[in-house]
Coordinates of C-alpha atoms in Angstrom, one line a residue:
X1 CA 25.8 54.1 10.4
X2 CA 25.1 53.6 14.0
X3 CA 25.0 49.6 15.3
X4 CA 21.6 48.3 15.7
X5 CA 19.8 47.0 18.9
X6 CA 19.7 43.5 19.5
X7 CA 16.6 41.6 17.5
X8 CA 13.3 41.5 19.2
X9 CA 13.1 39.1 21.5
X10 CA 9.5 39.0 20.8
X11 CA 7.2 36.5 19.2
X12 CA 5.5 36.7 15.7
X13 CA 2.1 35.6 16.4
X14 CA 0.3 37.0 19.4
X15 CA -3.4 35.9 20.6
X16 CA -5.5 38.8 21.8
X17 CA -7.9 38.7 25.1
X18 CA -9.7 41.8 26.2
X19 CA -10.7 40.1 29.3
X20 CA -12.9 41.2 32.0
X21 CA -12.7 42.5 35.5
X22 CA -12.1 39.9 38.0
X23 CA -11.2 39.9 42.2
X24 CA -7.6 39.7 42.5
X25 CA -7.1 36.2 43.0
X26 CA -8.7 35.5 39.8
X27 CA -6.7 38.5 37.8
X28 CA -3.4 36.7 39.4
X29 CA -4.0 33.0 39.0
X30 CA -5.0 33.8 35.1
X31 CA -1.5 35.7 34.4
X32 CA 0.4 33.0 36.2
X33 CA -1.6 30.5 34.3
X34 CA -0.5 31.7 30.7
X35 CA 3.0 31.7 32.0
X36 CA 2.9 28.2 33.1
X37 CA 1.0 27.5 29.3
X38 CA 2.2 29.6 27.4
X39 CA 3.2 28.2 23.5
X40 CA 6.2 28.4 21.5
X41 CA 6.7 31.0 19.4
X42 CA 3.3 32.1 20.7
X43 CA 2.9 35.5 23.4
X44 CA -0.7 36.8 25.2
X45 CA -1.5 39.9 25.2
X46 CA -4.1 40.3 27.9
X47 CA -6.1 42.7 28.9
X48 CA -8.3 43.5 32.3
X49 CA -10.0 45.0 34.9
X50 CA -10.2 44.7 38.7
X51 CA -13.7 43.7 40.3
X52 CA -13.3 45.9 43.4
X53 CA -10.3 48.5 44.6
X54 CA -7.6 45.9 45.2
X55 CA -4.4 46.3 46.5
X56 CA -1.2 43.8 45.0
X57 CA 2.0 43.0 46.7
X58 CA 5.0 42.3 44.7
X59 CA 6.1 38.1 45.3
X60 CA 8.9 39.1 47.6
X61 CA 7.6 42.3 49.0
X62 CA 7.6 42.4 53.1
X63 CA 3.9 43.7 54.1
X64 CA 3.6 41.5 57.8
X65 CA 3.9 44.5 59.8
X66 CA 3.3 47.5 57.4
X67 CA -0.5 46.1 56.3
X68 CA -3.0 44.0 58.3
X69 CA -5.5 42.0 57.2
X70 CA -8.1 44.2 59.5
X71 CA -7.0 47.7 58.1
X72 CA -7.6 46.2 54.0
X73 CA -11.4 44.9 55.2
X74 CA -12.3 48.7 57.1
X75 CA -11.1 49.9 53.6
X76 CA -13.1 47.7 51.7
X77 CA -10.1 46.7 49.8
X78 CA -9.3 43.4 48.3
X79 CA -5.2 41.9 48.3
X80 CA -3.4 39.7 46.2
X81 CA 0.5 38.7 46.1
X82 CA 1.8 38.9 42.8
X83 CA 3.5 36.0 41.0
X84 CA 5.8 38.7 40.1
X85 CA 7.9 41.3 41.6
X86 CA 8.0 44.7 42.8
X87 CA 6.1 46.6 44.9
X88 CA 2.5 47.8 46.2
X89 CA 0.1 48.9 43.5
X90 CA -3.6 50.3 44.4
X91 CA -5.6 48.7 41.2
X92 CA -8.9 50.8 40.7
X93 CA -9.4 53.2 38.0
X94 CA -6.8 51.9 35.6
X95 CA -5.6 49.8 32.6
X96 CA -4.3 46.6 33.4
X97 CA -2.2 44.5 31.0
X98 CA -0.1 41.3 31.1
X99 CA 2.0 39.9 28.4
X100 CA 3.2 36.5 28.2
X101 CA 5.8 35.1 25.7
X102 CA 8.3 32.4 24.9
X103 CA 12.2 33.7 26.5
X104 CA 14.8 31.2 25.7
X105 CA 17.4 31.0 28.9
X106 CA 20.1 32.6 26.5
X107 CA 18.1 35.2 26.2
X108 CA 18.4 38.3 29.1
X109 CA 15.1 39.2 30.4
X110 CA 15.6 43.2 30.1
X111 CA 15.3 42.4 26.1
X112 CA 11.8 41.5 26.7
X113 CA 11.4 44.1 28.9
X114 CA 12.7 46.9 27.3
X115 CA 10.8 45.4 24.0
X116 CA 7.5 45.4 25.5
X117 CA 7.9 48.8 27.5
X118 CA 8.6 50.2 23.5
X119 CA 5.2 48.6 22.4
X120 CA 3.6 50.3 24.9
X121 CA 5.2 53.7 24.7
X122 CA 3.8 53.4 21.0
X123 CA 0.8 52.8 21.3
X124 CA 0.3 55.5 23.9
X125 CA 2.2 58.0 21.4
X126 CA -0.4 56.9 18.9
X127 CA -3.1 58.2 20.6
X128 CA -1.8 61.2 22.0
X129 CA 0.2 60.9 25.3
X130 CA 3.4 62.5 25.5
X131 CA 5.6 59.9 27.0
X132 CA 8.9 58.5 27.1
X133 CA 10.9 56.1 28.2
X134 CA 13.0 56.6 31.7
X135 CA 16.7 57.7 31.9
X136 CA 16.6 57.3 35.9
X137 CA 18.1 54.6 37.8
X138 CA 16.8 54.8 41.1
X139 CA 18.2 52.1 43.5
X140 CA 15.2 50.1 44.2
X141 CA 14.0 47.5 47.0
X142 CA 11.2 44.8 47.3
X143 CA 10.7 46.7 51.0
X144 CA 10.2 50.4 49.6
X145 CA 7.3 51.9 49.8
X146 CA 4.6 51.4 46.9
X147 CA 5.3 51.4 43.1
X148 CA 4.4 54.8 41.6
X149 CA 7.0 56.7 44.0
X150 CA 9.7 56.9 41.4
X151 CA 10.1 55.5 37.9
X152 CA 12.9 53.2 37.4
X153 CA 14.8 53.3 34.0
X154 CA 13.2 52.2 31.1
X155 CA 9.4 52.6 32.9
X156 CA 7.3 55.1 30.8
X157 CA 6.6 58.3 32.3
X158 CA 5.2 62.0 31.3
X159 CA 7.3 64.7 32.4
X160 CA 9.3 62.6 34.7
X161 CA 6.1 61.1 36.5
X162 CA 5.0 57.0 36.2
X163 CA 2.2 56.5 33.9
X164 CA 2.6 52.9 34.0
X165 CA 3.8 50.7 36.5
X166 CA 4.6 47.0 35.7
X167 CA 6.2 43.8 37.7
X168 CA 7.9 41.1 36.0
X169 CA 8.5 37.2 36.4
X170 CA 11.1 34.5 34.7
X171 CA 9.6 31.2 34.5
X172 CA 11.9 28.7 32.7
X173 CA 11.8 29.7 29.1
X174 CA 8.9 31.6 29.6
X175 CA 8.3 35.7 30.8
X176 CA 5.5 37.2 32.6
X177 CA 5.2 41.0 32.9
X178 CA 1.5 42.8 33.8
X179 CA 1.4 46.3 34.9
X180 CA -1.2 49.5 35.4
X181 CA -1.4 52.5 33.0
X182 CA -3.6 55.0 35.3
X183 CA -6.7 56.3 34.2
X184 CA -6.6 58.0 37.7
X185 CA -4.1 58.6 40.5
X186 CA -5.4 56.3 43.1
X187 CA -2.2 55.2 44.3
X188 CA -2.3 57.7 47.7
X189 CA -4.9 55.7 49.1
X190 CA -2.2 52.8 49.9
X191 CA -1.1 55.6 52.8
X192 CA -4.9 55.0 54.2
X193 CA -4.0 50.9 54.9
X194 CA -1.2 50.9 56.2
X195 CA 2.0 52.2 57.8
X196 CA 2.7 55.7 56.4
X197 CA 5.7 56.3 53.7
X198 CA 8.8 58.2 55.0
X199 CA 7.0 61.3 52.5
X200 CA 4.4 62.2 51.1
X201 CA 4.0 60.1 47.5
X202 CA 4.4 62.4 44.2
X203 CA 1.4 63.1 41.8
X204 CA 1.9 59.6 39.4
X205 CA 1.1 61.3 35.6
X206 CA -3.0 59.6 34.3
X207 CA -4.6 59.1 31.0
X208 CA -6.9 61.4 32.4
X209 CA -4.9 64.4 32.7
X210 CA -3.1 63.7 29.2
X211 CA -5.9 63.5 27.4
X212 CA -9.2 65.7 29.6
X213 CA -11.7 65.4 26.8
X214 CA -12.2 61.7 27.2
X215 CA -14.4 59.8 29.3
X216 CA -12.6 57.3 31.1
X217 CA -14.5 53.9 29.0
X218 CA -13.4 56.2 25.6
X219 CA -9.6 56.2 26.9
X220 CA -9.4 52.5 28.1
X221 CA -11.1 51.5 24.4
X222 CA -8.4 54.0 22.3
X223 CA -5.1 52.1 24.5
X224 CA -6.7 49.3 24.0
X225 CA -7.1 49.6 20.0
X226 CA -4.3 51.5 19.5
X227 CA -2.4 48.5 21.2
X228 CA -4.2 45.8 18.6
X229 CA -2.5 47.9 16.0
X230 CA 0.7 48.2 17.6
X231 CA 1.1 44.7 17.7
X232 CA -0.7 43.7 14.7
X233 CA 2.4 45.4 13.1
X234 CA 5.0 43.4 14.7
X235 CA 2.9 40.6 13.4
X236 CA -0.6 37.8 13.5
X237 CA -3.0 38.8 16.0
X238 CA -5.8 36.0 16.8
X239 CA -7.9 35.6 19.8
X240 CA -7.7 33.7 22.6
X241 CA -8.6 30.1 22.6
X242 CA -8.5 28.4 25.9
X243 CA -6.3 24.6 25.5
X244 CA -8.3 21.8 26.8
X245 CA -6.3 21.9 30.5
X246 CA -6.9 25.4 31.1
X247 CA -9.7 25.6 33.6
X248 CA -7.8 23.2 35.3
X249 CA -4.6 25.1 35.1
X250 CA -6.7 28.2 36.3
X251 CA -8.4 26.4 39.2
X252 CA -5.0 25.6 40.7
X253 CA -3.5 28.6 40.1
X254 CA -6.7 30.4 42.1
X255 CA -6.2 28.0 45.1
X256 CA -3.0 29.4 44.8
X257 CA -3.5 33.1 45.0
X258 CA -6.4 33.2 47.1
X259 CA -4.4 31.3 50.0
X260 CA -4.4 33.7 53.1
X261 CA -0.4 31.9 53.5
X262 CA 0.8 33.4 50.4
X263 CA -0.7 37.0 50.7
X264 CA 1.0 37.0 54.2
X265 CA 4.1 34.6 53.7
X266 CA 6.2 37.6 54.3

């Protein structure tokens, strides 16, 4: 009998928000305010949507130099530093999600990872994209170029191409990690803003192109429902109930994100 996995670092009772789309500042400030609320034995499932194309920077990523204020407004684009790692993402015609749970110290934050990355691999499997789970370990930087150039192990992919890129943040005893599953692959437009990459980026794999006979609304609402199941099975799934302090939380978590100091700290 083979030895089994560490037990789930994940909660039993999960509340559910299919939130709306939202400028980046907002979309940040609400992510980093379930991590800085977020209940015991209690995760957030979140989901969301990006009022305009919007461009986020991981929290440690260097951009002074590579992107300008100037080139993001002739683009139309919006920009946000994540409270989170990694590296550029172009948010448009995608899936956003964020989970928030409860991580003890003792705990190793790869177990959530890895935990949530399998919850999403199922419900993608459920609805009919072939994906898996990385084997790659690519060396990688907070300075490289954008997210989608190379999936890192673990990240889910088809055929050895990102379908979902996600960041990740330690908090304490709490653990943030949001990420995009692509409807479509707008990720070469990050080339348009600023300095060029050393190549040309690869094709990233979409919903689109693994599943052709849905409209783009029909996709988002299948993830998103075969995800409720997903995680109904793991455990109770109720919605989300702002606390009391939570518009306040949010309001100072938006000064936050929307400060032009943090976007260009670095």
């Amino acid at each position: 009998m083979g030895e089994s996995g560490p037990p789930s670092p994940l909660p039993r009772v999960w509340r559910w928000w299919e939130d709306g789309a939202h400028g980046g500042a907002t979309n940040m400030a609400t992510d980093q305010a379930l991590l800085a609320t977020v209940r015991a034995d209690t995760g957030t499932w979140r989901w969301y949507g990006w009022a305009q194309p919007t461009v986020s920077f991981g929290r440690n990523e260097r951009i002074v130099g590579r992107y300008s204020p100037e080139a993001l407004a002739v683009a139309g684009v919006d920009a946000v530093r994540r409270p989170t790692g990694g590296r550029a993402l172009f948010h448009w015609r995608e899936l956003t999600y964020s989970v928030t749970v409860p991580l003890p110290a003792a705990v190793p934050w790869r177990h959530a990872y890895d935990a949530i990355n399998h919850l999403l691999l199922d419900m993608l499997l459920r609805v009919g994209v072939d994906a898996r789970l990385s084997t790659q370990r690519n060396a990688r930087t907070p300075d490289g170029p954008v997210c989608f150039d190379a999936p890192a192990e673990g990240e889910i992919t088809v055929q050895e191409r990102k379908l979902v890129g996600s960041a990740v943040w330690r908090q304490g005893d709490a653990y943030l990690q949001h990420g995009s599953i692509l409807l479509h692959d707008d990720q070469p437009r990050l080339a348009t803003m600023g300095a060029p990459a050393d190549a040309p980026l690869p094709p990233a794999a979409t919903l689109a192109a693994c599943l052709p006979a849905h409209t783009d609304d029909a996709l988002r609402r299948r993830v998103i429902d075969s995800a409720r199941e997903v995680v109904a099975h793991q455990g109770t799934v109720t919605s989300f109930v702002a606390g009391d302090s939570w518009h306040d939380m949010l309001a100072l978590q938006h000064r936050h994100f929307a400060d032009h100091a943090w976007l260009w700290r670095r």
